PDB file of N, CA, C and O in Angstrom:
ATOM      1  N   UNK A   1       0.855  -1.187   0.000  1.00 56.00           N
ATOM      2  CA  UNK A   1       0.000   0.000   0.000  1.00 56.00           C
ATOM      3  C   UNK A   1       0.895   1.242   0.000  1.00 56.00           C
ATOM      4  O   UNK A   1       1.766   1.379   0.859  1.00 56.00           O
ATOM      5  N   UNK A   2       0.690   2.159  -0.919  1.00 63.00           N
ATOM      6  CA  UNK A   2       1.542   3.357  -0.974  1.00 63.00           C
ATOM      7  C   UNK A   2       1.214   4.324   0.165  1.00 63.00           C
ATOM      8  O   UNK A   2       0.090   4.375   0.667  1.00 63.00           O
ATOM      9  N   UNK A   3       2.198   5.080   0.524  1.00 64.00           N
ATOM     10  CA  UNK A   3       2.032   6.078   1.591  1.00 64.00           C
ATOM     11  C   UNK A   3       1.461   7.352   0.963  1.00 64.00           C
ATOM     12  O   UNK A   3       2.120   8.009   0.165  1.00 64.00           O
ATOM     13  N   UNK A   4       0.236   7.737   1.331  1.00 62.00           N
ATOM     14  CA  UNK A   4      -0.442   8.854   0.668  1.00 62.00           C
ATOM     15  C   UNK A   4      -0.476  10.126   1.496  1.00 62.00           C
ATOM     16  O   UNK A   4      -1.057  11.104   1.088  1.00 62.00           O
ATOM     17  N   UNK A   5       0.124  10.143   2.676  1.00 60.00           N
ATOM     18  CA  UNK A   5       0.046  11.338   3.530  1.00 60.00           C
ATOM     19  C   UNK A   5       0.824  12.506   2.932  1.00 60.00           C
ATOM     20  O   UNK A   5       0.396  13.649   3.035  1.00 60.00           O
ATOM     21  N   UNK A   6       1.942  12.264   2.300  1.00 55.00           N
ATOM     22  CA  UNK A   6       2.762  13.347   1.753  1.00 55.00           C
ATOM     23  C   UNK A   6       2.068  14.040   0.583  1.00 55.00           C
ATOM     24  O   UNK A   6       1.981  15.264   0.565  1.00 55.00           O
ATOM     25  N   UNK A   7       1.498  13.311  -0.405  1.00 55.00           N
ATOM     26  CA  UNK A   7       0.805  14.020  -1.489  1.00 55.00           C
ATOM     27  C   UNK A   7      -0.425  14.791  -1.007  1.00 55.00           C
ATOM     28  O   UNK A   7      -0.699  15.880  -1.481  1.00 55.00           O
ATOM     29  N   UNK A   8      -1.147  14.227  -0.046  1.00 55.00           N
ATOM     30  CA  UNK A   8      -2.324  14.944   0.461  1.00 55.00           C
ATOM     31  C   UNK A   8      -1.914  16.217   1.194  1.00 55.00           C
ATOM     32  O   UNK A   8      -2.572  17.247   1.079  1.00 55.00           O
ATOM     33  N   UNK A   9      -0.828  16.153   1.936  1.00 54.00           N
ATOM     34  CA  UNK A   9      -0.349  17.345   2.637  1.00 54.00           C
ATOM     35  C   UNK A   9       0.110  18.406   1.640  1.00 54.00           C
ATOM     36  O   UNK A   9      -0.110  19.596   1.844  1.00 54.00           O
ATOM     37  N   UNK A  10       0.734  17.977   0.560  1.00 56.00           N
ATOM     38  CA  UNK A  10       1.186  18.936  -0.443  1.00 56.00           C
ATOM     39  C   UNK A  10       0.004  19.608  -1.131  1.00 56.00           C
ATOM     40  O   UNK A  10       0.034  20.805  -1.402  1.00 56.00           O
ATOM     41  N   UNK A  11      -1.048  18.848  -1.391  1.00 54.00           N
ATOM     42  CA  UNK A  11      -2.234  19.423  -2.037  1.00 54.00           C
ATOM     43  C   UNK A  11      -2.917  20.399  -1.094  1.00 54.00           C
ATOM     44  O   UNK A  11      -3.328  21.479  -1.498  1.00 54.00           O
ATOM     45  N   UNK A  12      -3.027  20.052   0.188  1.00 54.00           N
ATOM     46  CA  UNK A  12      -3.723  20.936   1.118  1.00 54.00           C
ATOM     47  C   UNK A  12      -2.941  22.230   1.348  1.00 54.00           C
ATOM     48  O   UNK A  12      -3.536  23.262   1.618  1.00 54.00           O
ATOM     49  N   UNK A  13      -1.630  22.198   1.242  1.00 57.00           N
ATOM     50  CA  UNK A  13      -0.850  23.419   1.421  1.00 57.00           C
ATOM     51  C   UNK A  13      -1.008  24.355   0.228  1.00 57.00           C
ATOM     52  O   UNK A  13      -0.910  25.554   0.373  1.00 57.00           O
ATOM     53  N   UNK A  14      -1.282  23.814  -0.925  1.00 63.00           N
ATOM     54  CA  UNK A  14      -1.435  24.653  -2.113  1.00 63.00           C
ATOM     55  C   UNK A  14      -2.797  25.328  -2.185  1.00 63.00           C
ATOM     56  O   UNK A  14      -2.957  26.309  -2.881  1.00 63.00           O
ATOM     57  N   UNK A  15      -3.789  24.817  -1.486  1.00 65.00           N
ATOM     58  CA  UNK A  15      -5.139  25.351  -1.604  1.00 65.00           C
ATOM     59  C   UNK A  15      -5.322  26.663  -0.843  1.00 65.00           C
ATOM     60  O   UNK A  15      -6.209  27.431  -1.165  1.00 65.00           O
ATOM     61  N   UNK A  16      -4.551  26.894   0.174  1.00 76.00           N
ATOM     62  CA  UNK A  16      -4.680  28.130   0.929  1.00 76.00           C
ATOM     63  C   UNK A  16      -5.810  28.056   1.938  1.00 76.00           C
ATOM     64  O   UNK A  16      -6.269  26.983   2.310  1.00 76.00           O
ATOM     65  N   UNK A  17      -6.308  29.200   2.386  1.00 85.00           N
ATOM     66  CA  UNK A  17      -7.298  29.224   3.457  1.00 85.00           C
ATOM     67  C   UNK A  17      -8.744  29.069   2.978  1.00 85.00           C
ATOM     68  O   UNK A  17      -9.671  29.344   3.736  1.00 85.00           O
ATOM     69  N   UNK A  18      -8.962  28.658   1.751  1.00 91.00           N
ATOM     70  CA  UNK A  18     -10.322  28.604   1.221  1.00 91.00           C
ATOM     71  C   UNK A  18     -11.238  27.663   1.973  1.00 91.00           C
ATOM     72  O   UNK A  18     -12.370  28.013   2.297  1.00 91.00           O
ATOM     73  N   UNK A  19     -10.755  26.453   2.276  1.00 91.00           N
ATOM     74  CA  UNK A  19     -11.592  25.489   2.986  1.00 91.00           C
ATOM     75  C   UNK A  19     -11.892  25.961   4.400  1.00 91.00           C
ATOM     76  O   UNK A  19     -13.011  25.830   4.888  1.00 91.00           O
ATOM     77  N   UNK A  20     -10.897  26.515   5.063  1.00 92.00           N
ATOM     78  CA  UNK A  20     -11.095  26.999   6.428  1.00 92.00           C
ATOM     79  C   UNK A  20     -12.112  28.142   6.465  1.00 92.00           C
ATOM     80  O   UNK A  20     -12.995  28.171   7.331  1.00 92.00           O
ATOM     81  N   UNK A  21     -12.013  29.056   5.524  1.00 95.00           N
ATOM     82  CA  UNK A  21     -12.964  30.164   5.477  1.00 95.00           C
ATOM     83  C   UNK A  21     -14.365  29.673   5.146  1.00 95.00           C
ATOM     84  O   UNK A  21     -15.360  30.165   5.688  1.00 95.00           O
ATOM     85  N   UNK A  22     -14.464  28.693   4.249  1.00 95.00           N
ATOM     86  CA  UNK A  22     -15.766  28.140   3.881  1.00 95.00           C
ATOM     87  C   UNK A  22     -16.421  27.453   5.073  1.00 95.00           C
ATOM     88  O   UNK A  22     -17.604  27.664   5.350  1.00 95.00           O
ATOM     89  N   UNK A  23     -15.647  26.671   5.816  1.00 96.00           N
ATOM     90  CA  UNK A  23     -16.183  25.996   6.997  1.00 96.00           C
ATOM     91  C   UNK A  23     -16.582  27.027   8.052  1.00 96.00           C
ATOM     92  O   UNK A  23     -17.643  26.919   8.684  1.00 96.00           O
ATOM     93  N   UNK A  24     -15.750  28.034   8.247  1.00 96.00           N
ATOM     94  CA  UNK A  24     -16.081  29.076   9.220  1.00 96.00           C
ATOM     95  C   UNK A  24     -17.340  29.835   8.850  1.00 96.00           C
ATOM     96  O   UNK A  24     -18.146  30.181   9.713  1.00 96.00           O
ATOM     97  N   UNK A  25     -17.524  30.091   7.566  1.00 97.00           N
ATOM     98  CA  UNK A  25     -18.725  30.789   7.105  1.00 97.00           C
ATOM     99  C   UNK A  25     -19.967  29.945   7.333  1.00 97.00           C
ATOM    100  O   UNK A  25     -20.993  30.442   7.817  1.00 97.00           O
ATOM    101  N   UNK A  26     -19.900  28.670   7.012  1.00 97.00           N
ATOM    102  CA  UNK A  26     -21.053  27.785   7.207  1.00 97.00           C
ATOM    103  C   UNK A  26     -21.389  27.659   8.687  1.00 97.00           C
ATOM    104  O   UNK A  26     -22.555  27.744   9.081  1.00 97.00           O
ATOM    105  N   UNK A  27     -20.378  27.503   9.530  1.00 98.00           N
ATOM    106  CA  UNK A  27     -20.614  27.398  10.973  1.00 98.00           C
ATOM    107  C   UNK A  27     -21.200  28.699  11.523  1.00 98.00           C
ATOM    108  O   UNK A  27     -22.104  28.684  12.364  1.00 98.00           O
ATOM    109  N   UNK A  28     -20.723  29.839  11.030  1.00 98.00           N
ATOM    110  CA  UNK A  28     -21.249  31.126  11.483  1.00 98.00           C
ATOM    111  C   UNK A  28     -22.706  31.308  11.085  1.00 98.00           C
ATOM    112  O   UNK A  28     -23.519  31.777  11.888  1.00 98.00           O
ATOM    113  N   UNK A  29     -23.048  30.937   9.866  1.00 98.00           N
ATOM    114  CA  UNK A  29     -24.431  31.064   9.407  1.00 98.00           C
ATOM    115  C   UNK A  29     -25.344  30.139  10.203  1.00 98.00           C
ATOM    116  O   UNK A  29     -26.422  30.553  10.653  1.00 98.00           O
ATOM    117  N   UNK A  30     -24.919  28.888  10.401  1.00 98.00           N
ATOM    118  CA  UNK A  30     -25.732  27.960  11.183  1.00 98.00           C
ATOM    119  C   UNK A  30     -25.874  28.433  12.630  1.00 98.00           C
ATOM    120  O   UNK A  30     -26.941  28.310  13.227  1.00 98.00           O
ATOM    121  N   UNK A  31     -24.818  28.987  13.185  1.00 98.00           N
ATOM    122  CA  UNK A  31     -24.892  29.514  14.547  1.00 98.00           C
ATOM    123  C   UNK A  31     -25.830  30.703  14.646  1.00 98.00           C
ATOM    124  O   UNK A  31     -26.582  30.836  15.617  1.00 98.00           O
ATOM    125  N   UNK A  32     -25.822  31.575  13.645  1.00 98.00           N
ATOM    126  CA  UNK A  32     -26.725  32.726  13.655  1.00 98.00           C
ATOM    127  C   UNK A  32     -28.184  32.280  13.535  1.00 98.00           C
ATOM    128  O   UNK A  32     -29.067  32.829  14.207  1.00 98.00           O
ATOM    129  N   UNK A  33     -28.433  31.285  12.693  1.00 97.00           N
ATOM    130  CA  UNK A  33     -29.796  30.767  12.552  1.00 97.00           C
ATOM    131  C   UNK A  33     -30.253  30.121  13.853  1.00 97.00           C
ATOM    132  O   UNK A  33     -31.387  30.339  14.311  1.00 97.00           O
ATOM    133  N   UNK A  34     -29.393  29.330  14.475  1.00 96.00           N
ATOM    134  CA  UNK A  34     -29.746  28.690  15.738  1.00 96.00           C
ATOM    135  C   UNK A  34     -29.975  29.721  16.835  1.00 96.00           C
ATOM    136  O   UNK A  34     -30.932  29.603  17.626  1.00 96.00           O
ATOM    137  N   UNK A  35     -29.154  30.746  16.896  1.00 95.00           N
ATOM    138  CA  UNK A  35     -29.323  31.802  17.893  1.00 95.00           C
ATOM    139  C   UNK A  35     -30.625  32.568  17.664  1.00 95.00           C
ATOM    140  O   UNK A  35     -31.354  32.861  18.618  1.00 95.00           O
ATOM    141  N   UNK A  36     -30.931  32.884  16.410  1.00 95.00           N
ATOM    142  CA  UNK A  36     -32.181  33.592  16.112  1.00 95.00           C
ATOM    143  C   UNK A  36     -33.384  32.740  16.482  1.00 95.00           C
ATOM    144  O   UNK A  36     -34.354  33.239  17.053  1.00 95.00           O
ATOM    145  N   UNK A  37     -33.320  31.435  16.175  1.00 94.00           N
ATOM    146  CA  UNK A  37     -34.440  30.559  16.538  1.00 94.00           C
ATOM    147  C   UNK A  37     -34.590  30.509  18.052  1.00 94.00           C
ATOM    148  O   UNK A  37     -35.698  30.578  18.580  1.00 94.00           O
ATOM    149  N   UNK A  38     -33.482  30.400  18.787  1.00 92.00           N
ATOM    150  CA  UNK A  38     -33.544  30.310  20.234  1.00 92.00           C
ATOM    151  C   UNK A  38     -34.100  31.589  20.848  1.00 92.00           C
ATOM    152  O   UNK A  38     -34.893  31.544  21.792  1.00 92.00           O
ATOM    153  N   UNK A  39     -33.715  32.753  20.311  1.00 92.00           N
ATOM    154  CA  UNK A  39     -34.173  34.013  20.875  1.00 92.00           C
ATOM    155  C   UNK A  39     -35.619  34.331  20.497  1.00 92.00           C
ATOM    156  O   UNK A  39     -36.344  34.958  21.270  1.00 92.00           O
ATOM    157  N   UNK A  40     -36.034  33.919  19.301  1.00 91.00           N
ATOM    158  CA  UNK A  40     -37.362  34.282  18.818  1.00 91.00           C
ATOM    159  C   UNK A  40     -38.433  33.232  19.086  1.00 91.00           C
ATOM    160  O   UNK A  40     -39.597  33.476  18.808  1.00 91.00           O
ATOM    161  N   UNK A  41     -38.068  32.082  19.625  1.00 89.00           N
ATOM    162  CA  UNK A  41     -39.062  31.022  19.791  1.00 89.00           C
ATOM    163  C   UNK A  41     -40.095  31.360  20.856  1.00 89.00           C
ATOM    164  O   UNK A  41     -41.193  30.850  20.817  1.00 89.00           O
ATOM    165  N   UNK A  42     -39.783  32.250  21.772  1.00 78.00           N
ATOM    166  CA  UNK A  42     -40.724  32.607  22.819  1.00 78.00           C
ATOM    167  C   UNK A  42     -41.788  33.593  22.366  1.00 78.00           C
ATOM    168  O   UNK A  42     -42.802  33.772  23.040  1.00 78.00           O
ATOM    169  N   UNK A  43     -41.617  34.235  21.223  1.00 76.00           N
ATOM    170  CA  UNK A  43     -42.581  35.226  20.772  1.00 76.00           C
ATOM    171  C   UNK A  43     -43.771  34.605  20.059  1.00 76.00           C
ATOM    172  O   UNK A  43     -44.768  35.266  19.848  1.00 76.00           O
ATOM    173  N   UNK A  44     -43.706  33.339  19.703  1.00 70.00           N
ATOM    174  CA  UNK A  44     -44.777  32.723  18.934  1.00 70.00           C
ATOM    175  C   UNK A  44     -45.798  31.981  19.777  1.00 70.00           C
ATOM    176  O   UNK A  44     -46.716  31.387  19.225  1.00 70.00           O
ATOM    177  N   UNK A  45     -45.680  32.008  21.104  1.00 66.00           N
ATOM    178  CA  UNK A  45     -46.634  31.244  21.910  1.00 66.00           C
ATOM    179  C   UNK A  45     -47.966  31.969  22.026  1.00 66.00           C
ATOM    180  O   UNK A  45     -48.050  33.189  21.961  1.00 66.00           O
ATOM    181  N   UNK A  46     -49.017  31.208  22.205  1.00 64.00           N
ATOM    182  CA  UNK A  46     -50.365  31.783  22.301  1.00 64.00           C
ATOM    183  C   UNK A  46     -50.888  31.784  23.741  1.00 64.00           C
ATOM    184  O   UNK A  46     -52.082  31.851  23.977  1.00 64.00           O
ATOM    185  N   UNK A  47     -49.998  31.682  24.700  1.00 65.00           N
ATOM    186  CA  UNK A  47     -50.411  31.684  26.105  1.00 65.00           C
ATOM    187  C   UNK A  47     -50.728  33.111  26.544  1.00 65.00           C
ATOM    188  O   UNK A  47     -50.112  34.062  26.119  1.00 65.00           O
ATOM    189  N   UNK A  48     -51.707  33.221  27.435  1.00 63.00           N
ATOM    190  CA  UNK A  48     -52.051  34.525  28.000  1.00 63.00           C
ATOM    191  C   UNK A  48     -51.418  34.637  29.369  1.00 63.00           C
ATOM    192  O   UNK A  48     -52.055  34.469  30.403  1.00 63.00           O
ATOM    193  N   UNK A  49     -50.142  34.918  29.406  1.00 58.00           N
ATOM    194  CA  UNK A  49     -49.405  35.026  30.665  1.00 58.00           C
ATOM    195  C   UNK A  49     -49.202  36.499  31.026  1.00 58.00           C
ATOM    196  O   UNK A  49     -48.110  36.991  31.114  1.00 58.00           O
ATOM    197  N   UNK A  50     -50.270  37.195  31.275  1.00 54.00           N
ATOM    198  CA  UNK A  50     -50.152  38.622  31.576  1.00 54.00           C
ATOM    199  C   UNK A  50     -49.728  38.862  32.987  1.00 54.00           C
ATOM    200  O   UNK A  50     -50.010  38.576  33.963  1.00 54.00           O
TER     201      UNK A  50
END
């Protein structure tokens, strides 16, 4: 079985920060959606808790 760690490391060094930025962007968007849902979920109830 050939050793594939060196070619994969060489490819990842050539790509730059694109994957890291993409993952960070997706995590940030999902976190913002989750935070908005958590903060706004209490406004939709139909209870009369005056």
